[in-house]
Short mmCIF file of C-alpha atoms in Angstrom, two decimals:
data_model
loop_
_atom_site.label_atom_id
_atom_site.label_comp_id
_atom_site.label_asym_id
_atom_site.label_seq_id
_atom_site.Cartn_x
_atom_site.Cartn_y
_atom_site.Cartn_z
CA VAL A 1 150.58 48.52 -100.83
CA GLN A 2 149.13 47.03 -103.94
CA LYS A 3 151.65 45.04 -105.94
CA GLU A 4 150.38 46.29 -109.25
CA GLU A 5 150.95 49.93 -109.94
CA LYS A 6 149.92 51.69 -113.06
CA THR A 7 152.75 52.40 -115.43
CA VAL A 8 153.04 56.09 -116.16
CA GLN A 9 153.15 56.81 -119.86
CA LYS A 10 156.45 58.40 -120.79
CA VAL A 11 156.47 61.79 -122.46
CA ASP A 12 158.50 61.07 -125.58
CA LYS A 13 157.47 64.07 -127.65
CA PRO A 14 156.15 67.61 -127.18
CA ILE A 15 152.51 67.81 -126.17
CA GLU A 16 150.29 68.57 -129.15
CA ASN A 17 148.95 72.12 -129.29
CA PRO A 18 145.16 71.87 -129.56
CA ILE A 19 144.83 75.32 -131.15
CA GLU A 20 145.11 74.63 -134.85
CA LYS A 21 142.07 76.07 -136.57
CA PRO A 22 140.05 79.32 -136.40
CA ILE A 23 137.68 79.57 -133.46
CA GLU A 24 134.28 78.12 -134.25
CA LYS A 25 131.21 79.66 -132.65
CA PRO A 26 127.66 78.31 -132.54
CA ALA A 27 124.98 80.13 -134.50
CA GLU A 28 123.03 80.99 -131.36
CA LYS A 29 124.33 82.02 -127.95
CA PRO A 30 122.56 80.19 -125.11
CA LYS A 31 121.31 82.25 -122.20
CA ASP A 32 121.73 79.60 -119.58
CA GLU A 33 124.64 77.26 -118.93
CA HIS A 34 122.33 74.28 -118.74
CA LYS A 35 121.15 75.01 -122.28
CA PHE A 36 124.64 74.76 -123.77
CA GLU A 37 124.84 72.00 -126.33
CA ALA A 38 127.59 69.69 -125.15
CA ARG A 39 129.49 67.77 -127.80
CA LYS A 40 129.87 64.07 -127.10
CA ASP A 41 132.83 63.50 -129.39
CA ASN A 42 136.44 64.20 -128.49
CA VAL A 43 137.91 67.48 -129.60
CA GLU A 44 139.46 67.12 -133.04
CA GLY A 45 143.15 66.39 -132.88
CA ILE A 46 143.13 65.59 -129.17
CA LYS A 47 142.63 62.21 -127.60
CA LEU A 48 141.28 62.88 -124.14
CA GLN A 49 142.68 60.21 -121.86
CA PRO A 50 140.84 58.93 -118.77
CA ASN A 51 141.94 60.53 -115.54
CA PRO A 52 144.84 58.34 -114.28
CA ILE A 53 144.10 59.30 -110.70
CA LYS A 54 141.06 58.00 -108.85
CA ASN A 55 138.54 60.74 -108.14
CA GLU A 56 137.25 59.46 -104.83
CA VAL A 57 139.91 58.30 -102.41
CA LYS A 58 140.08 58.95 -98.71
CA GLU A 59 143.23 60.58 -97.42
CA ASN A 60 144.20 57.52 -95.38
CA ASP A 61 143.49 55.06 -98.17
CA ASN A 62 146.48 52.71 -98.44
CA VAL A 63 145.83 52.35 -102.15
CA LEU A 64 147.58 55.70 -102.47
CA LEU A 65 150.33 55.80 -99.89
CA ASP A 66 151.05 53.42 -97.07
CA GLU A 67 152.46 55.21 -94.03
CA LYS A 68 154.24 51.98 -93.08
CA LEU A 69 156.52 52.59 -96.05
CA ILE A 70 157.90 55.67 -94.35
CA THR A 71 160.26 53.32 -92.52
CA VAL A 72 161.68 52.43 -95.95
CA PRO A 73 162.35 55.88 -97.49
CA ALA A 74 163.54 54.61 -100.88
CA ILE A 75 160.27 52.76 -101.53
CA ALA A 76 158.14 55.56 -100.08
CA LEU A 77 159.83 58.09 -102.36
CA GLU A 78 159.45 55.90 -105.43
CA ARG A 79 155.73 55.50 -104.78
CA SER A 80 155.40 59.22 -104.15
CA LYS A 81 157.15 60.00 -107.44
CA VAL A 82 154.76 57.72 -109.36
CA LEU A 83 151.77 59.59 -107.95
CA ALA A 84 153.45 62.96 -108.51
CA VAL A 85 153.93 62.15 -112.20
CA GLU A 86 150.28 61.08 -112.48
CA LEU A 87 149.30 64.33 -110.78
CA GLY A 88 151.38 66.24 -113.33
CA GLU A 89 149.66 64.46 -116.20
CA VAL A 90 146.24 65.47 -114.90
CA ALA A 91 147.37 69.06 -114.31
CA ILE A 92 148.85 69.46 -117.78
CA GLY A 93 145.69 67.89 -119.16
CA THR A 94 143.65 70.75 -117.68
CA ILE A 95 145.82 73.24 -119.57
CA LYS A 96 145.43 71.33 -122.81
CA LYS A 97 141.66 71.11 -122.37
CA GLY A 98 141.50 74.79 -121.43
CA LEU A 99 143.28 75.74 -124.65
CA THR A 100 140.84 73.55 -126.54
CA LEU A 101 137.95 75.53 -125.06
CA LEU A 102 139.42 78.68 -126.60
CA GLU A 103 138.97 77.00 -129.97
CA LYS A 104 135.42 75.85 -129.36
CA TYR A 105 133.55 76.06 -126.08
CA ASP A 106 132.24 72.75 -124.76
CA LEU A 107 130.31 72.61 -121.50
CA GLU A 108 131.17 68.98 -120.76
CA LEU A 109 134.87 69.65 -121.28
CA ALA A 110 134.66 72.65 -118.95
CA LYS A 111 133.08 70.44 -116.29
CA GLN A 112 135.88 67.90 -116.70
CA ILE A 113 138.46 70.62 -116.15
CA ARG A 114 136.82 71.62 -112.87
CA LYS A 115 136.71 67.98 -111.81
CA ASP A 116 140.38 67.44 -112.68
CA GLU A 117 141.38 70.64 -110.88
CA ASN A 118 139.68 69.37 -107.73
CA THR A 119 141.59 66.11 -108.15
CA THR A 120 144.93 67.93 -108.36
CA ASP A 121 144.08 69.85 -105.18
CA MET A 122 143.26 66.63 -103.33
CA TYR A 123 146.39 64.82 -104.42
CA GLU A 124 148.66 67.77 -103.71
CA ASP A 125 147.30 67.76 -100.17
CA ILE A 126 147.69 63.98 -99.72
CA LEU A 127 151.18 63.82 -101.19
CA GLY A 128 152.30 66.97 -99.42
CA LYS A 129 151.36 65.69 -95.97
CA TYR A 130 152.95 62.32 -96.68
CA LEU A 131 156.23 63.84 -97.83
CA VAL A 132 156.38 66.23 -94.88
CA LYS A 133 155.88 63.29 -92.53
CA LEU A 134 158.61 61.40 -94.37
CA SER A 135 161.00 64.34 -94.09
CA SER A 136 160.48 64.46 -90.32
CA THR A 137 162.03 61.00 -89.96
CA GLN A 138 165.72 60.24 -89.95
CA ILE A 139 166.46 60.08 -93.67
CA GLY A 140 169.72 60.69 -95.47
CA GLU A 141 170.69 63.82 -97.35
CA GLU A 142 169.95 62.28 -100.74
CA HIS A 143 166.44 61.27 -99.71
CA SER A 144 165.90 64.67 -98.11
CA LEU A 145 166.75 66.40 -101.39
CA GLU A 146 164.35 64.09 -103.21
CA VAL A 147 161.55 64.98 -100.79
CA THR A 148 162.21 68.69 -101.35
CA LYS A 149 162.13 68.20 -105.13
CA LEU A 150 158.84 66.31 -105.01
CA LEU A 151 157.22 68.87 -102.71
CA LYS A 152 158.11 71.64 -105.15
CA ALA A 153 156.92 69.60 -108.12
CA ILE A 154 153.51 68.76 -106.71
CA ASN A 155 153.00 72.37 -105.65
CA ASP A 156 153.80 73.50 -109.21
CA PHE A 157 151.46 70.89 -110.68
CA GLU A 158 148.64 72.01 -108.40
CA ARG A 159 149.13 75.58 -109.61
CA ILE A 160 149.08 74.38 -113.23
CA GLY A 161 145.71 72.78 -112.51
CA ASP A 162 144.50 76.14 -111.19
CA HIS A 163 145.61 77.81 -114.42
CA GLY A 164 143.66 75.24 -116.42
CA LYS A 165 140.53 76.13 -114.45
CA THR A 166 141.19 79.83 -115.10
CA LEU A 167 141.50 79.14 -118.82
CA ALA A 168 138.09 77.44 -118.74
CA LYS A 169 136.55 80.52 -117.08
CA ARG A 170 138.13 82.86 -119.63
CA ALA A 171 137.00 80.64 -122.50
CA ARG A 172 133.42 80.80 -121.32
CA LYS A 173 133.61 84.59 -121.04
CA ILE A 174 134.97 84.79 -124.58
CA PHE A 175 132.18 82.50 -125.78
CA GLU A 176 129.41 84.43 -124.05
CA ASP A 177 130.71 87.80 -125.24
CA GLU A 178 131.17 86.46 -128.80
CA VAL A 179 134.78 87.64 -128.92
CA ASN A 180 136.78 86.94 -132.07
CA PHE A 181 140.58 86.96 -132.06
CA SER A 182 142.43 88.91 -134.72
CA PRO A 183 144.82 86.84 -136.89
CA GLU A 184 147.79 88.43 -135.09
CA ALA A 185 146.38 87.68 -131.64
CA ARG A 186 145.59 84.13 -132.63
CA GLU A 187 149.12 83.58 -133.93
CA GLU A 188 150.56 84.81 -130.64
CA LEU A 189 148.17 82.57 -128.71
CA VAL A 190 149.27 79.52 -130.71
CA ILE A 191 152.95 80.28 -130.09
CA LEU A 192 152.50 80.88 -126.36
CA SER A 193 150.31 77.79 -126.01
CA GLN A 194 152.91 75.57 -127.64
CA MET A 195 155.65 77.01 -125.43
CA VAL A 196 153.62 76.22 -122.30
CA LEU A 197 152.82 72.68 -123.43
CA ASP A 198 156.41 71.95 -124.46
CA ALA A 199 157.85 73.24 -121.19
CA SER A 200 155.30 71.32 -119.14
CA GLY A 201 155.97 68.12 -121.03
CA LYS A 202 159.75 68.40 -120.58
CA THR A 203 159.31 69.09 -116.86
CA LEU A 204 157.16 66.01 -116.43
CA GLU A 205 159.60 63.88 -118.40
CA ALA A 206 162.52 65.12 -116.30
CA LEU A 207 160.70 64.23 -113.09
CA GLU A 208 159.82 60.78 -114.35
CA LYS A 209 163.37 60.03 -115.51
CA ASN A 210 164.98 61.79 -112.55
CA ASP A 211 166.84 64.02 -115.00
CA LYS A 212 168.69 66.66 -112.98
CA ALA A 213 169.95 68.55 -116.01
#
């Protein structure tokens, strides 16, 4: 196990809602995806952070999880929680980026969402198998409950990543069909978006701080 682990950034405040301004649409609608004009700058109001999880890691790579640690459940669970929190950050990021696409479609951002969603799938699989193997050993009740909590969390995060990918698909459809939201619909979208981001952020913070409330 590497001695240096990346410190997970704490969620100290609600996640910023990227939907703040009316939807902007290009003057011309491209006919082919490859002809979309991708913006190189970050979306206004959102600082897109680098993916905290490596994109290419083999399932048995000890950089992620060392099976030898299974003999020391407390350490194995702590390492698993660190990766679960990172997984949650990536998953929630797909939602935030997906909401941004509803504001203004960006091909490169859509590609990043698909890439991040694949990453969440991979890590859910790696962590899931590791935790199941850990649960099959002789661990105490407290550690068993922690395993169950982490398994549920990573499954939820993987589903959140799926929803982010779905948002990207819907955003492209809206863009191609040149759909404009009414003021009332946009207001509802902003409210619902903020509720989703706030709830996701609090869930991630609770997992990181082991808050059982």
